[in-house]
Short mmCIF file of C-alpha atoms in Angstrom, two decimals:
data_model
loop_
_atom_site.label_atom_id
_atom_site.label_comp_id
_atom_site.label_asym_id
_atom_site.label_seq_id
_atom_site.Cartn_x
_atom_site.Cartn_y
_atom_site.Cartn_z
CA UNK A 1 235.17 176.72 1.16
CA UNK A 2 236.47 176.89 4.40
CA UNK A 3 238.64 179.56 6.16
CA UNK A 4 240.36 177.31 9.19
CA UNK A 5 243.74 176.27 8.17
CA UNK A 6 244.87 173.19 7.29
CA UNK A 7 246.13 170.64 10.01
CA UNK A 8 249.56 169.13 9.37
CA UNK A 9 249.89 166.13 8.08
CA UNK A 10 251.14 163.43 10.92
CA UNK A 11 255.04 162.85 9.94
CA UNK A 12 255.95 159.43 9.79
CA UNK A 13 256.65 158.08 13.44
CA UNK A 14 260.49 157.44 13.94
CA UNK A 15 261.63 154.29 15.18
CA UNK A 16 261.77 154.00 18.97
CA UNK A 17 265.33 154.40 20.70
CA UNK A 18 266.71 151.42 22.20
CA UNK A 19 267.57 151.82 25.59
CA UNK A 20 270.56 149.37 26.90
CA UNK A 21 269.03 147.62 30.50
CA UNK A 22 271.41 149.08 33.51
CA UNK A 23 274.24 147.03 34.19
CA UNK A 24 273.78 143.83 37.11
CA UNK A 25 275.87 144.35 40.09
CA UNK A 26 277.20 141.58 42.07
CA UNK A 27 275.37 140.86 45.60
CA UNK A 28 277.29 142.40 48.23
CA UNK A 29 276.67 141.54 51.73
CA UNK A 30 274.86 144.25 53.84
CA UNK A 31 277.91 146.04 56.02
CA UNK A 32 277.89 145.03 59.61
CA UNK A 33 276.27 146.65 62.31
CA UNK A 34 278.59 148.06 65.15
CA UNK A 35 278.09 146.93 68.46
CA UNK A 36 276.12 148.49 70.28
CA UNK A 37 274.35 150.77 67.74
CA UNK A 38 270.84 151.89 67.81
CA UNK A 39 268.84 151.46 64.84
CA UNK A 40 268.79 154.95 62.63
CA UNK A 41 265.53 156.00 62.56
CA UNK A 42 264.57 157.60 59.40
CA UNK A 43 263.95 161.61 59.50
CA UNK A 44 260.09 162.65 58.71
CA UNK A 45 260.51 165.70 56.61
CA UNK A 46 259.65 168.32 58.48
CA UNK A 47 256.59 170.81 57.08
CA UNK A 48 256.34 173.97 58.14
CA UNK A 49 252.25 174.05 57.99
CA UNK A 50 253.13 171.02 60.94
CA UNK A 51 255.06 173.87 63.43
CA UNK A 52 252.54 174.58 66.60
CA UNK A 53 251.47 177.84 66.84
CA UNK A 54 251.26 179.75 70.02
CA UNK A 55 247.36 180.06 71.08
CA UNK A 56 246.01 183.03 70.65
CA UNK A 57 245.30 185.24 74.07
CA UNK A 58 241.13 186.32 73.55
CA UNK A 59 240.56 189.48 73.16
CA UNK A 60 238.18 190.44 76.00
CA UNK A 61 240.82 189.27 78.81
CA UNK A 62 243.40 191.82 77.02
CA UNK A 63 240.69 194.20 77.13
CA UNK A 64 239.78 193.80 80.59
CA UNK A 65 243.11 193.76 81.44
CA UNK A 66 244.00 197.41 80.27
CA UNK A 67 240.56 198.56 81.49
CA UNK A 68 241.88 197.00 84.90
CA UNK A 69 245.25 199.05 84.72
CA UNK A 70 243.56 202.35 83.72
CA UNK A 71 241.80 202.55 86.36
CA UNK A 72 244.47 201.95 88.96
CA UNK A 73 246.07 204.72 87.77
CA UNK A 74 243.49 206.69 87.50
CA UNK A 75 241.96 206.47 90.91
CA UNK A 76 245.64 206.88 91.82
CA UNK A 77 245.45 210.31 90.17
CA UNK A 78 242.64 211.34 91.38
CA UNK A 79 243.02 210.52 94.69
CA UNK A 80 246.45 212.82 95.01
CA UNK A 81 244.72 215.46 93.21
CA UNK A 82 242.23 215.75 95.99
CA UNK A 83 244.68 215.02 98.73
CA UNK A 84 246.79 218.21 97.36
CA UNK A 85 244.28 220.40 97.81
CA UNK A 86 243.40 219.97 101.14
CA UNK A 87 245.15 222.12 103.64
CA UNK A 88 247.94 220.15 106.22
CA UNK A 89 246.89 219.28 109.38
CA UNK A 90 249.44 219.85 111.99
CA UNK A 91 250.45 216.85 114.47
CA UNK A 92 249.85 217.22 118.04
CA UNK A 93 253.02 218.12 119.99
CA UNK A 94 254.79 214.98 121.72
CA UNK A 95 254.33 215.21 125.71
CA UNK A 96 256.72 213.51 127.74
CA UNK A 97 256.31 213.29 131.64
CA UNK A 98 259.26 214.85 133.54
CA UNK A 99 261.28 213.52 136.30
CA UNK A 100 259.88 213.85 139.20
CA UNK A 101 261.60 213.52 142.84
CA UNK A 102 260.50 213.29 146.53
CA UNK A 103 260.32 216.27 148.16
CA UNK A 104 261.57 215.08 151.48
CA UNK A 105 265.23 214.07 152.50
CA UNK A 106 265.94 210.37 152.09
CA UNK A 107 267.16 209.06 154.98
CA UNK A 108 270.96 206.97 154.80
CA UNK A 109 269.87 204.80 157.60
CA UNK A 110 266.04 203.62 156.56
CA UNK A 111 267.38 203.39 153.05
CA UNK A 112 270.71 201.01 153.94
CA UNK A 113 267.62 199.03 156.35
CA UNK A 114 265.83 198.81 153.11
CA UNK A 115 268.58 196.68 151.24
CA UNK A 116 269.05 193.09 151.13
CA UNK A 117 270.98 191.44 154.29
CA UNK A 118 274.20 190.42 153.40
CA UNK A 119 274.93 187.08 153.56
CA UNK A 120 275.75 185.82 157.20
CA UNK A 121 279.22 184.69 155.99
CA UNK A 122 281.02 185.70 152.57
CA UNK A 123 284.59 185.64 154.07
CA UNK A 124 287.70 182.87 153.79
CA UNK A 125 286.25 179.75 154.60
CA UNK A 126 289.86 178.21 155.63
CA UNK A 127 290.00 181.01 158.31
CA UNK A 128 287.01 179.90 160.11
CA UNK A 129 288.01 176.24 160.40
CA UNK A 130 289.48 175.20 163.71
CA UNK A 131 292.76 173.22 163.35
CA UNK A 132 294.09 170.01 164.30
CA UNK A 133 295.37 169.50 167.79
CA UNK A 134 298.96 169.09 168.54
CA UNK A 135 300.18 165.60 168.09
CA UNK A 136 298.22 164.54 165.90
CA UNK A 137 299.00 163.01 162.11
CA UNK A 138 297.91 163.25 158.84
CA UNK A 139 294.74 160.83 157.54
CA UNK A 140 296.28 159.44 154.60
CA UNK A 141 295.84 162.20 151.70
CA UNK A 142 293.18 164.47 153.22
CA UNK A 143 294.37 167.96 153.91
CA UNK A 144 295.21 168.00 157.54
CA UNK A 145 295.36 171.81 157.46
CA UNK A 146 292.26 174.13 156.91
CA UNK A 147 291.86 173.76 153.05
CA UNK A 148 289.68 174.58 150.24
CA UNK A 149 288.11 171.03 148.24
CA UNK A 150 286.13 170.54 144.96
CA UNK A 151 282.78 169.32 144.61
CA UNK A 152 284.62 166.15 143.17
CA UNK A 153 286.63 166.31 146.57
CA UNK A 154 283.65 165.98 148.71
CA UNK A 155 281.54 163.83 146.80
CA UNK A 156 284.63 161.24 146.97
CA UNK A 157 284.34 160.80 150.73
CA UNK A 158 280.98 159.47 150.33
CA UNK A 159 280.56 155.46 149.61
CA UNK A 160 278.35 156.76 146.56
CA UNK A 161 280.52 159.46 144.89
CA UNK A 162 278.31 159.75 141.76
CA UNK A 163 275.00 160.29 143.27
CA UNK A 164 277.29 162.82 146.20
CA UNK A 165 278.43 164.61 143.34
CA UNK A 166 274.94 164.99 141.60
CA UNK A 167 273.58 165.94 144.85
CA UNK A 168 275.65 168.37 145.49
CA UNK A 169 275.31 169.94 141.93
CA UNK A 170 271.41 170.11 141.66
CA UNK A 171 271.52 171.53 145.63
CA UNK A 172 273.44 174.65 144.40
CA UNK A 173 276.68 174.17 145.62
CA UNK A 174 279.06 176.68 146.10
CA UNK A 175 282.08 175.98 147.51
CA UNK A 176 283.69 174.21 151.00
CA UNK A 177 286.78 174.02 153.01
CA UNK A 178 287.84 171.23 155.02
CA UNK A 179 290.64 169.74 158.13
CA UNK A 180 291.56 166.07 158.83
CA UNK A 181 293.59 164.52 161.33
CA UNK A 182 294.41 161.59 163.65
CA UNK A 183 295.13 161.23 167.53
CA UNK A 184 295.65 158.15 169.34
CA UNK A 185 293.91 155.43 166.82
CA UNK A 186 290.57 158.15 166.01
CA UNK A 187 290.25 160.17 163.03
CA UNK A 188 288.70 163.19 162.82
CA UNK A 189 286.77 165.25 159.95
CA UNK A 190 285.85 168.88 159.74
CA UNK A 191 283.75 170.58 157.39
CA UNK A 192 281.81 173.71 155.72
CA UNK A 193 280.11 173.30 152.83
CA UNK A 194 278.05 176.87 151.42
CA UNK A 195 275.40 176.81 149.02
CA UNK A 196 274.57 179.80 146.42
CA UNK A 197 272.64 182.64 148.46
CA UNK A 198 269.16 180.65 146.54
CA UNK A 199 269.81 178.05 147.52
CA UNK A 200 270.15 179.04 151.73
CA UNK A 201 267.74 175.89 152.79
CA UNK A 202 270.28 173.05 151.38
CA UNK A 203 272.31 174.08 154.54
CA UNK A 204 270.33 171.60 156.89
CA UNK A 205 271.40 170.15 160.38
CA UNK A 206 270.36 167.31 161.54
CA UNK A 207 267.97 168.43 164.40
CA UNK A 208 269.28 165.71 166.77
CA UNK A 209 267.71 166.10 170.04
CA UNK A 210 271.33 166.21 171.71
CA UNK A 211 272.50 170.22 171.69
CA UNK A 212 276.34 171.14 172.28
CA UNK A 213 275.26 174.63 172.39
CA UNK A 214 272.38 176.64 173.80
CA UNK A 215 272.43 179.08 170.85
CA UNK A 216 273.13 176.17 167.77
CA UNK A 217 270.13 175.44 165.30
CA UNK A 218 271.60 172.05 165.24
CA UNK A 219 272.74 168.82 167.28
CA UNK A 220 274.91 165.45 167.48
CA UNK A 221 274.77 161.89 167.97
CA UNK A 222 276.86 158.74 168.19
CA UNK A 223 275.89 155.73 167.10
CA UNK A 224 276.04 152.43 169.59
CA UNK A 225 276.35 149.89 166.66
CA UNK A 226 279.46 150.10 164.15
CA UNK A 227 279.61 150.19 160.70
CA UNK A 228 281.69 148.79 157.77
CA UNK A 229 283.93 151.40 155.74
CA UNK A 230 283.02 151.25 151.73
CA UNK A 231 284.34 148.01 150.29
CA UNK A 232 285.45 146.74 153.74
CA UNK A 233 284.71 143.92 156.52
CA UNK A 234 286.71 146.69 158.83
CA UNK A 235 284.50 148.24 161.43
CA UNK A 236 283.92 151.58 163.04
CA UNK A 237 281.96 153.35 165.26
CA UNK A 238 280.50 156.64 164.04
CA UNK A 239 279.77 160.35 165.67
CA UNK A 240 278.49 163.16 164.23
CA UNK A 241 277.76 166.85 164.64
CA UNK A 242 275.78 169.63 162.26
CA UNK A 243 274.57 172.79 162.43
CA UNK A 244 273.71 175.70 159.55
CA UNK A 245 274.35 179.34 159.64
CA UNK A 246 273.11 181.47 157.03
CA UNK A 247 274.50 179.14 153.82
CA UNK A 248 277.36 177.44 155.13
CA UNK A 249 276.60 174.05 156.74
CA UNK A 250 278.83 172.65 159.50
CA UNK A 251 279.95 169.34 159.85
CA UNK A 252 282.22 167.38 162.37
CA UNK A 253 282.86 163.67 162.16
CA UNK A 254 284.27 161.07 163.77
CA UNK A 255 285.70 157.61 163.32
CA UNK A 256 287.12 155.28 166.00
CA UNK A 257 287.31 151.39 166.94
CA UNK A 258 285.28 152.02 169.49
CA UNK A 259 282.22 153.89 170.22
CA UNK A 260 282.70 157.92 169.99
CA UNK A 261 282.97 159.43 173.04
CA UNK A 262 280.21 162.24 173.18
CA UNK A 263 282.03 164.69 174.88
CA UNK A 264 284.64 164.80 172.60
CA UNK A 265 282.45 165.30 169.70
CA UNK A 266 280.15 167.95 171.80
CA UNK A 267 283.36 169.98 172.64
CA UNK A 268 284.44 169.96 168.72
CA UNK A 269 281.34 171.03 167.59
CA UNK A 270 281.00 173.75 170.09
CA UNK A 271 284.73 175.10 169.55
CA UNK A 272 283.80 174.89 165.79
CA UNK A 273 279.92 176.53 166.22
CA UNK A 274 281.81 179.48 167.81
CA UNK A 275 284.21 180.74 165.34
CA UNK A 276 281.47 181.06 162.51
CA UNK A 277 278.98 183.29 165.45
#
């Protein structure tokens, strides 16, 4: 005899179910793409055991690091500790040289020698000009009374105004005053041009052998063959005069059909070389 218990008996196996098949649906035609459209792209599901994990710093650079720190601040400590207990050293007083001033009494005279020279003429320009004799006319539209001119001025009475005018600019022009007239067919031109107090030497004369004064650091000449006036078959015969004193240059031209008569440019310059002395 045994003590397990009796298995059941197998029941009698029950007829299977019948299951109806699913139903058949028509076809139906895939829906259209819109234009334009990107193909979807399926989502991956997304694990969480996939998510990248931040690497891990190592240990001995963390380590080092607040071994680093401690010590800074440390040594930091330390280092005011011992600085505190040292006693303060005093600064050394600030010395500043006095004023010192010559015993003896300047003198007005030696000290005004002392100075700079004023410049040999800083006055009206237009007052130093001589003027135009009687009976005499205007030259078309140059000033036939002492007057003041431009640089533009003066550079247009030259048959090259643009290289005048650059000339004159580089040379340290300053200003200039000027007369013009005409008597009996001739025309005359008289000029000073003065250069910045720098600039002294660009007030040259011409150095002609042919003096009209004994005391002039200049000269004159006339010229025995004529020339043509800018953009002109006219002719004319030429005379000039120059001489420089201090910055101011002197000039006195003339223009006539025939050649210049010498004495009438020597006494020009010479009545001219006078009012600037």
């Amino acid at each position: 005899m045994t003590t397990d218990p009796a298995e059941p008996a197998p029941a009698a196996s029950a007829p299977a179910a019948t299951v109806p098949p699913p139903p058949v649906m028509p076809p139906q035609a895939p829906p259209a793409a819109p234009e334009h459209s990107e193909p979807a792209v399926p989502a991956e599901p997304f694990a969480a055991e996939d998510a990248p994990r931040a690497p891990r710093r190592p240990r001995p650079v963390l380590l080092g690091t607040f071994a680093l720190v401690l010590g800074v601040l440390a040594g930091g400590g330390v280092g005011y500790a011992v600085q505190a207990q040292r006693p303060p050293t005093p600064l050394p007083p600030l010395q500043v040289a006095r004023p010192s001033y010559p015993a003896d009494t300047v003198d007005p005279a030696a000290l005004a020698a002392e100075q700079p020279k004023p410049l040999a003429i800083d006055g009206d320009l237009t007052k130093l000009l001589i003027t135009a004799p009687e009976g005499s006319t205007p030259w078309a539209d140059f000033p036939d009374k002492p007057s003041w001119i431009s640089i533009g001025e003066l550079a247009e009475e030259n048959g090259r105004a643009a290289e005048a005018f650059k000339s004159l600019a580089s040379r340290g022009f300053r200003r200039a005053a000027e007369v013009n007239w005409k008597k009996d067919g001739v025309f005359y031109r008289v000029k000073l041009v003065q250069y910045a107090a720098d600039h002294a030497d660009e007030a040259k004369s011409g150095y002609w052998p042919l003096t009209f004064a004994e005391d002039a650091n200049g000269g004159y000449k006339v010229d025995i063959m004529p020339t043509h006036w800018a953009e002109s078959t006219e002719q004319y015969y030429y005379g000039e005069a120059n001489a420089k004193r201090g910055t101011v240059q002197m000039t006195i031209e003339v223009f006539d059909t025939k050649p210049v008569n010498p004495d009438t440019l020597k006494d020009l310059a010479k009545r001219q070389w006078e009012r600037l002395t």
